[in-house]
mmCIF file of N, CA and C in Angstrom:
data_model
loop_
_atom_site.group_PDB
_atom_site.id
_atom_site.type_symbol
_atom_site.label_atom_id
_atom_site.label_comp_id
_atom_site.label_asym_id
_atom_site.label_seq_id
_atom_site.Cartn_x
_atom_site.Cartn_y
_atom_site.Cartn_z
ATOM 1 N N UNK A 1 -24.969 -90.145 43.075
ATOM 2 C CA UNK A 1 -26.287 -90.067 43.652
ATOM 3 C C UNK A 1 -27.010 -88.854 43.064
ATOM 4 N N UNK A 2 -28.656 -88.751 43.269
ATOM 5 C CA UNK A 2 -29.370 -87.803 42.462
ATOM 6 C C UNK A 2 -30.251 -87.253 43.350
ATOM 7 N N UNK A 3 -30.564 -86.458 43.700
ATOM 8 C CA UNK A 3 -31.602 -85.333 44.323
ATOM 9 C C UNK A 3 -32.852 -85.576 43.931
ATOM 10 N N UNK A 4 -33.774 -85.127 44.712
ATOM 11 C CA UNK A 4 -35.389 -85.350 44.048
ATOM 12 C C UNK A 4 -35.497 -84.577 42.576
ATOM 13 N N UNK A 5 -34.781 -83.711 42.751
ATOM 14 C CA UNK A 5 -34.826 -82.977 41.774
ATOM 15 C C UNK A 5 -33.806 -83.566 40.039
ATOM 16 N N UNK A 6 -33.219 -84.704 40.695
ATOM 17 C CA UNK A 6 -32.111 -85.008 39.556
ATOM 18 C C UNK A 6 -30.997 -84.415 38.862
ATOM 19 N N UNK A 7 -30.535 -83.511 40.388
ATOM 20 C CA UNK A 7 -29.784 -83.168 40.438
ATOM 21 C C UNK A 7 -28.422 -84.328 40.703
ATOM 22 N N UNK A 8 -27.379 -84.010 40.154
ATOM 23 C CA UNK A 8 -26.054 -85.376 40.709
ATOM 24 C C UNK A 8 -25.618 -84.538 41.738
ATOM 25 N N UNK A 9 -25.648 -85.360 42.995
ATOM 26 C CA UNK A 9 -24.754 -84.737 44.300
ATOM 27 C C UNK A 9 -23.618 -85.501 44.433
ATOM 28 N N UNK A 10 -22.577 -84.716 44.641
ATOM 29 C CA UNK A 10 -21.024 -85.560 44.652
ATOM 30 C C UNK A 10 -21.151 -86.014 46.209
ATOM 31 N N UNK A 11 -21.525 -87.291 46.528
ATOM 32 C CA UNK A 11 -21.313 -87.549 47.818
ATOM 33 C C UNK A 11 -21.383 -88.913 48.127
ATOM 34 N N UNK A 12 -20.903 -89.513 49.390
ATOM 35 C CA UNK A 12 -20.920 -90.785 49.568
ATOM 36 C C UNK A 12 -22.562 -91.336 50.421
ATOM 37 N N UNK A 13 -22.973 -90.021 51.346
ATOM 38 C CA UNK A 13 -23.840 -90.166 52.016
ATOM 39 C C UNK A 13 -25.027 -89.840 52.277
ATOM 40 N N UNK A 14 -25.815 -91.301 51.933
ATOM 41 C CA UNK A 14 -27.526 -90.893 51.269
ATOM 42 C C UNK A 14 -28.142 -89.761 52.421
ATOM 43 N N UNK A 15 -27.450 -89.432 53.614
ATOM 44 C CA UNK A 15 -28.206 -88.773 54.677
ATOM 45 C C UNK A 15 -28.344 -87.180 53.902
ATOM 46 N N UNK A 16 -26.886 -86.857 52.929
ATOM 47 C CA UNK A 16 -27.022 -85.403 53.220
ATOM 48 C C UNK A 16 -27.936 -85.821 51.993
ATOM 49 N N UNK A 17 -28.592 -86.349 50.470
ATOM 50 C CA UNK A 17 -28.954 -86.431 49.691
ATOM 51 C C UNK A 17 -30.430 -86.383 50.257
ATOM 52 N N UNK A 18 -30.684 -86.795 51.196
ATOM 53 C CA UNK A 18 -32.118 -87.021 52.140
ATOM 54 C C UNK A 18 -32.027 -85.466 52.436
ATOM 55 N N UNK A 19 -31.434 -84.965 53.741
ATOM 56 C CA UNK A 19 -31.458 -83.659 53.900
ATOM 57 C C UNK A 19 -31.350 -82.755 52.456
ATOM 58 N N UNK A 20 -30.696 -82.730 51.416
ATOM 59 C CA UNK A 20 -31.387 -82.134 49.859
ATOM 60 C C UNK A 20 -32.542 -81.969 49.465
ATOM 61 N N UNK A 21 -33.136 -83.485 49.623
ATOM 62 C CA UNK A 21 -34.803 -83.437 49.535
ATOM 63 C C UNK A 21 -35.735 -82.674 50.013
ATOM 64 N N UNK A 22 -35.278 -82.943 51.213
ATOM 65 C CA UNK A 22 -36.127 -82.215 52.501
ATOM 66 C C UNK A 22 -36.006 -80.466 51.966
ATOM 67 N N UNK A 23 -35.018 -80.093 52.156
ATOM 68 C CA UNK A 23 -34.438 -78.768 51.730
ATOM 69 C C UNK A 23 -34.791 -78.101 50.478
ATOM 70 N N UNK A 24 -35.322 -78.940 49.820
ATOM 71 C CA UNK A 24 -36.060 -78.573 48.467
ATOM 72 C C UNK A 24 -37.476 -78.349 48.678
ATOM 73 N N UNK A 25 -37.778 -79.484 49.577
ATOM 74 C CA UNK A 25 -39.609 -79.135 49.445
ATOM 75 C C UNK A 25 -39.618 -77.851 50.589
ATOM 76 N N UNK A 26 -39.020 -78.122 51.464
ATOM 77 C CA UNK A 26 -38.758 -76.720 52.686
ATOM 78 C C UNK A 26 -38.654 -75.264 52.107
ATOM 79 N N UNK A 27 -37.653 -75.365 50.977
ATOM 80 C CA UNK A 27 -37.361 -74.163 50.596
ATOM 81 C C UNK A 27 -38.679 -74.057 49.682
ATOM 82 N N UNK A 28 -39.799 -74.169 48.821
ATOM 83 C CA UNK A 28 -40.433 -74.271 48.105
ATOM 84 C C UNK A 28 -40.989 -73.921 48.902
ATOM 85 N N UNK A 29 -41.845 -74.568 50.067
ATOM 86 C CA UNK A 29 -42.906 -74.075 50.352
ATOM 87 C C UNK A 29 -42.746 -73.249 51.721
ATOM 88 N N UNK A 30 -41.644 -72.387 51.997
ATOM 89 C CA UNK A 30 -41.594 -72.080 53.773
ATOM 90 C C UNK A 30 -41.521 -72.907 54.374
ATOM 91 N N UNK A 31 -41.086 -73.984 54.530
ATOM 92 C CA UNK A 31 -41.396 -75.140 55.714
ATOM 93 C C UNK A 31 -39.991 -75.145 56.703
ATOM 94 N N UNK A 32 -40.320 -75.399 58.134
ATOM 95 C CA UNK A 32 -39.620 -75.395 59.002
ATOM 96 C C UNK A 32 -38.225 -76.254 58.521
ATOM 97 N N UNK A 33 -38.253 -77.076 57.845
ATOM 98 C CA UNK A 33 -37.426 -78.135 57.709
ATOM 99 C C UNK A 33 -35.881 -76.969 57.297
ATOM 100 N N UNK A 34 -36.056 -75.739 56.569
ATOM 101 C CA UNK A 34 -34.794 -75.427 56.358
ATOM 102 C C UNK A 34 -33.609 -75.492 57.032
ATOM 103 N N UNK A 35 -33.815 -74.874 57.991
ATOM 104 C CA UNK A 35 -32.069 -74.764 59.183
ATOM 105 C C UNK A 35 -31.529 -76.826 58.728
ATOM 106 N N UNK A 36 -32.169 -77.696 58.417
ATOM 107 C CA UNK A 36 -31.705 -79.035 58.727
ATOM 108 C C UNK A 36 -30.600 -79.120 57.604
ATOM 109 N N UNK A 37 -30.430 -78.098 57.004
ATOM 110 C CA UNK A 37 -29.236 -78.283 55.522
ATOM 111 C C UNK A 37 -28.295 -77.932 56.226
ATOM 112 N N UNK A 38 -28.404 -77.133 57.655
ATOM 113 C CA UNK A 38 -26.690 -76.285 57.799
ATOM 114 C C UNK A 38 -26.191 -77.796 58.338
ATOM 115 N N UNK A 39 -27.020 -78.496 59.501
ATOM 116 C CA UNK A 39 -26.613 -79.610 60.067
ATOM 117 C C UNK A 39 -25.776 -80.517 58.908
ATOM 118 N N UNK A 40 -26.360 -80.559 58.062
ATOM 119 C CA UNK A 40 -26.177 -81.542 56.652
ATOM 120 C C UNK A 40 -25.375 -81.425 56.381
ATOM 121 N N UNK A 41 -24.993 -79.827 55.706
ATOM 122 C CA UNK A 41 -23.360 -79.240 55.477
ATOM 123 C C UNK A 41 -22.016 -79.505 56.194
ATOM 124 N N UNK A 42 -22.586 -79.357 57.629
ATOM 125 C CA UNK A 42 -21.396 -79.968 58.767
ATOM 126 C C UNK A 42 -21.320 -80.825 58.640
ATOM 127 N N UNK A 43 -21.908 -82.095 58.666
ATOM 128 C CA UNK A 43 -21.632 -83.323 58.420
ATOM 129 C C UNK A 43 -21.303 -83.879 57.148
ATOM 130 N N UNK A 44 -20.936 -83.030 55.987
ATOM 131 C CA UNK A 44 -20.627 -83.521 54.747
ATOM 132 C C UNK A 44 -20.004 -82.603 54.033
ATOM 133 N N UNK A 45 -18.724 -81.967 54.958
ATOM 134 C CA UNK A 45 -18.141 -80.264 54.214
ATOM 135 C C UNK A 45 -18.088 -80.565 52.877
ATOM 136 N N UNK A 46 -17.837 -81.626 52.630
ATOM 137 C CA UNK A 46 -16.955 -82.012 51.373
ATOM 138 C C UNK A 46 -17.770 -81.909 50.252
ATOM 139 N N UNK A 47 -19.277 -81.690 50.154
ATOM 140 C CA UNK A 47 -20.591 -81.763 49.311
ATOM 141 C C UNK A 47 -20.690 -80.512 49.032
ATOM 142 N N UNK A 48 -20.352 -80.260 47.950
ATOM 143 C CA UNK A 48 -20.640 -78.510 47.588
ATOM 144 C C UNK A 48 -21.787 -77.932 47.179
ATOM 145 N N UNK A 49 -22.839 -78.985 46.695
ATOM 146 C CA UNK A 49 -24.145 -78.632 46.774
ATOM 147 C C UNK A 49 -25.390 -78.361 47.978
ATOM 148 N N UNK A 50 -24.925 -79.156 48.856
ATOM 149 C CA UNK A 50 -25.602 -78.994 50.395
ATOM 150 C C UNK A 50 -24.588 -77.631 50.982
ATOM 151 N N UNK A 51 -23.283 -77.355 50.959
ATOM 152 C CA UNK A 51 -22.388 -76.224 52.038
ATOM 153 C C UNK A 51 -23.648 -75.158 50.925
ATOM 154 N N UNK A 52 -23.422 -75.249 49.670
ATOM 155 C CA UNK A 52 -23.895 -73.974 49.087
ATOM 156 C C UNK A 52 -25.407 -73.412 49.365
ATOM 157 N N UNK A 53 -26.263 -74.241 49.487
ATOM 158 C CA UNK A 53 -27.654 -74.408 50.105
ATOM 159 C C UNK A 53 -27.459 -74.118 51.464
ATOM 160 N N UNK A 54 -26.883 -74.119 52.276
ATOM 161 C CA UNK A 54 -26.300 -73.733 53.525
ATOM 162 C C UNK A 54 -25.985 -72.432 53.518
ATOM 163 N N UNK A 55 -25.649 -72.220 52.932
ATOM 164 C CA UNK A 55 -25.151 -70.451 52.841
ATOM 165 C C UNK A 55 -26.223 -69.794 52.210
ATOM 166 N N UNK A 56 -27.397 -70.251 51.445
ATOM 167 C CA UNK A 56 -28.125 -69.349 51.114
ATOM 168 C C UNK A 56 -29.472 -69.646 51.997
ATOM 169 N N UNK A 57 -29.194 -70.441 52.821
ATOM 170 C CA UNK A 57 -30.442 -69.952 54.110
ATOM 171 C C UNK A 57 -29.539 -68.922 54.938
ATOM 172 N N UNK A 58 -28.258 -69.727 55.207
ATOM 173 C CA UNK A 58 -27.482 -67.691 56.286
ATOM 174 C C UNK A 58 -28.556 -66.855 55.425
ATOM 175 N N UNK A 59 -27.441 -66.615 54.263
ATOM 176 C CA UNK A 59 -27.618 -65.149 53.317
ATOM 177 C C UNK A 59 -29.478 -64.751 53.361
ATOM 178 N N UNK A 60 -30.058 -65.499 53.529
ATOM 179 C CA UNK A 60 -31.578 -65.276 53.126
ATOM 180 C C UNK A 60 -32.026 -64.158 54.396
ATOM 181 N N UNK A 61 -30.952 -64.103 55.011
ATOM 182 C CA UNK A 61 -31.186 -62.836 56.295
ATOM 183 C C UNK A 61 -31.055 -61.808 55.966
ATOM 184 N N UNK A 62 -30.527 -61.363 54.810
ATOM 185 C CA UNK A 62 -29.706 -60.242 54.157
ATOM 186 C C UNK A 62 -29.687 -59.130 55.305
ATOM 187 N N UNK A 63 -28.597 -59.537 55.574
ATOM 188 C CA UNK A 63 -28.288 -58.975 57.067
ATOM 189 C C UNK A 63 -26.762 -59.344 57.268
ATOM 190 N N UNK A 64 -26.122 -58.338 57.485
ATOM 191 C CA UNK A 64 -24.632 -58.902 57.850
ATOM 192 C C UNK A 64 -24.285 -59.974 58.448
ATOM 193 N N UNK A 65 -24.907 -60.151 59.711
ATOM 194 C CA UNK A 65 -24.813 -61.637 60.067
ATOM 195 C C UNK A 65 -25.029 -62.715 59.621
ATOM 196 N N UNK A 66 -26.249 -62.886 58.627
ATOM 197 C CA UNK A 66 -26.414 -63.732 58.061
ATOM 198 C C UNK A 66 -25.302 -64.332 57.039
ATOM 199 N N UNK A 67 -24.625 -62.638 56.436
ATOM 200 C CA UNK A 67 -23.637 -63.136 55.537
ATOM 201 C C UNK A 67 -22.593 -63.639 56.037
ATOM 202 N N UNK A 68 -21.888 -63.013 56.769
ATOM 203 C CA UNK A 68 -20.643 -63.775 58.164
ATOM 204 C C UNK A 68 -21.199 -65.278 57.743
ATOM 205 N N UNK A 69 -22.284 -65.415 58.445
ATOM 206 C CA UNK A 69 -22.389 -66.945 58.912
ATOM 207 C C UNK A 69 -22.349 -67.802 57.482
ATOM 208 N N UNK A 70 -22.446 -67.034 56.287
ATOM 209 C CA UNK A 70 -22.757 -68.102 55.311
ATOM 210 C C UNK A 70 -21.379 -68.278 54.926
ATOM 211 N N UNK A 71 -20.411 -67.999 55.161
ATOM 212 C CA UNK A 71 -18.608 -67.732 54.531
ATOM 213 C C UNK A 71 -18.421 -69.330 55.142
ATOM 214 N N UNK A 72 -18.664 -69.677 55.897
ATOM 215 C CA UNK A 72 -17.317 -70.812 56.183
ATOM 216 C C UNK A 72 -18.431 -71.883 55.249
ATOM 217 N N UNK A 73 -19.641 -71.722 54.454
ATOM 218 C CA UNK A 73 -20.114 -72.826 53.318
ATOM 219 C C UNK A 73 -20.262 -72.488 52.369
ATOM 220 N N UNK A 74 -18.954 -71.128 51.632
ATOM 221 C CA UNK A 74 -18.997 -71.264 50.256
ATOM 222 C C UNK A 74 -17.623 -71.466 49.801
#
């Protein structure tokens, strides 16, 4: 499967490839839609392109906590 971006995502399930999308135009323009990648990540540990996008909304706190929270999606 491919990302808006045409990116290849290793995955079985068009939901987290949908949540990618979303997460792309979100991250681009500020849009609320971000936090919807961590959901995505949980539901698809196994996708290393969505856990990793997951960890860099934590990390985008640059704040210890933020980093804690981004460890269990890299």
């Amino acid at each position: 499967m491919k990302d808006v971006f045409g990116n290849v995502v290793t995955t079985s399930r068009p939901e987290t490839v949908a949540a990618l999308d979303s997460y792309g135009r979100a991250f681009l323009s500020y849009g609320p839609e971000l936090p919807e990648i961590i959901a995505a990540a949980d539901a698809d540990p196994g996708c290393g392109l969505v856990n990793a996008h997951a960890a860099i909304v934590h990390m985008a706190f640059e704040a210890a906590r933020g980093h804690r929270a981004a460890r269990p999606y890299l």
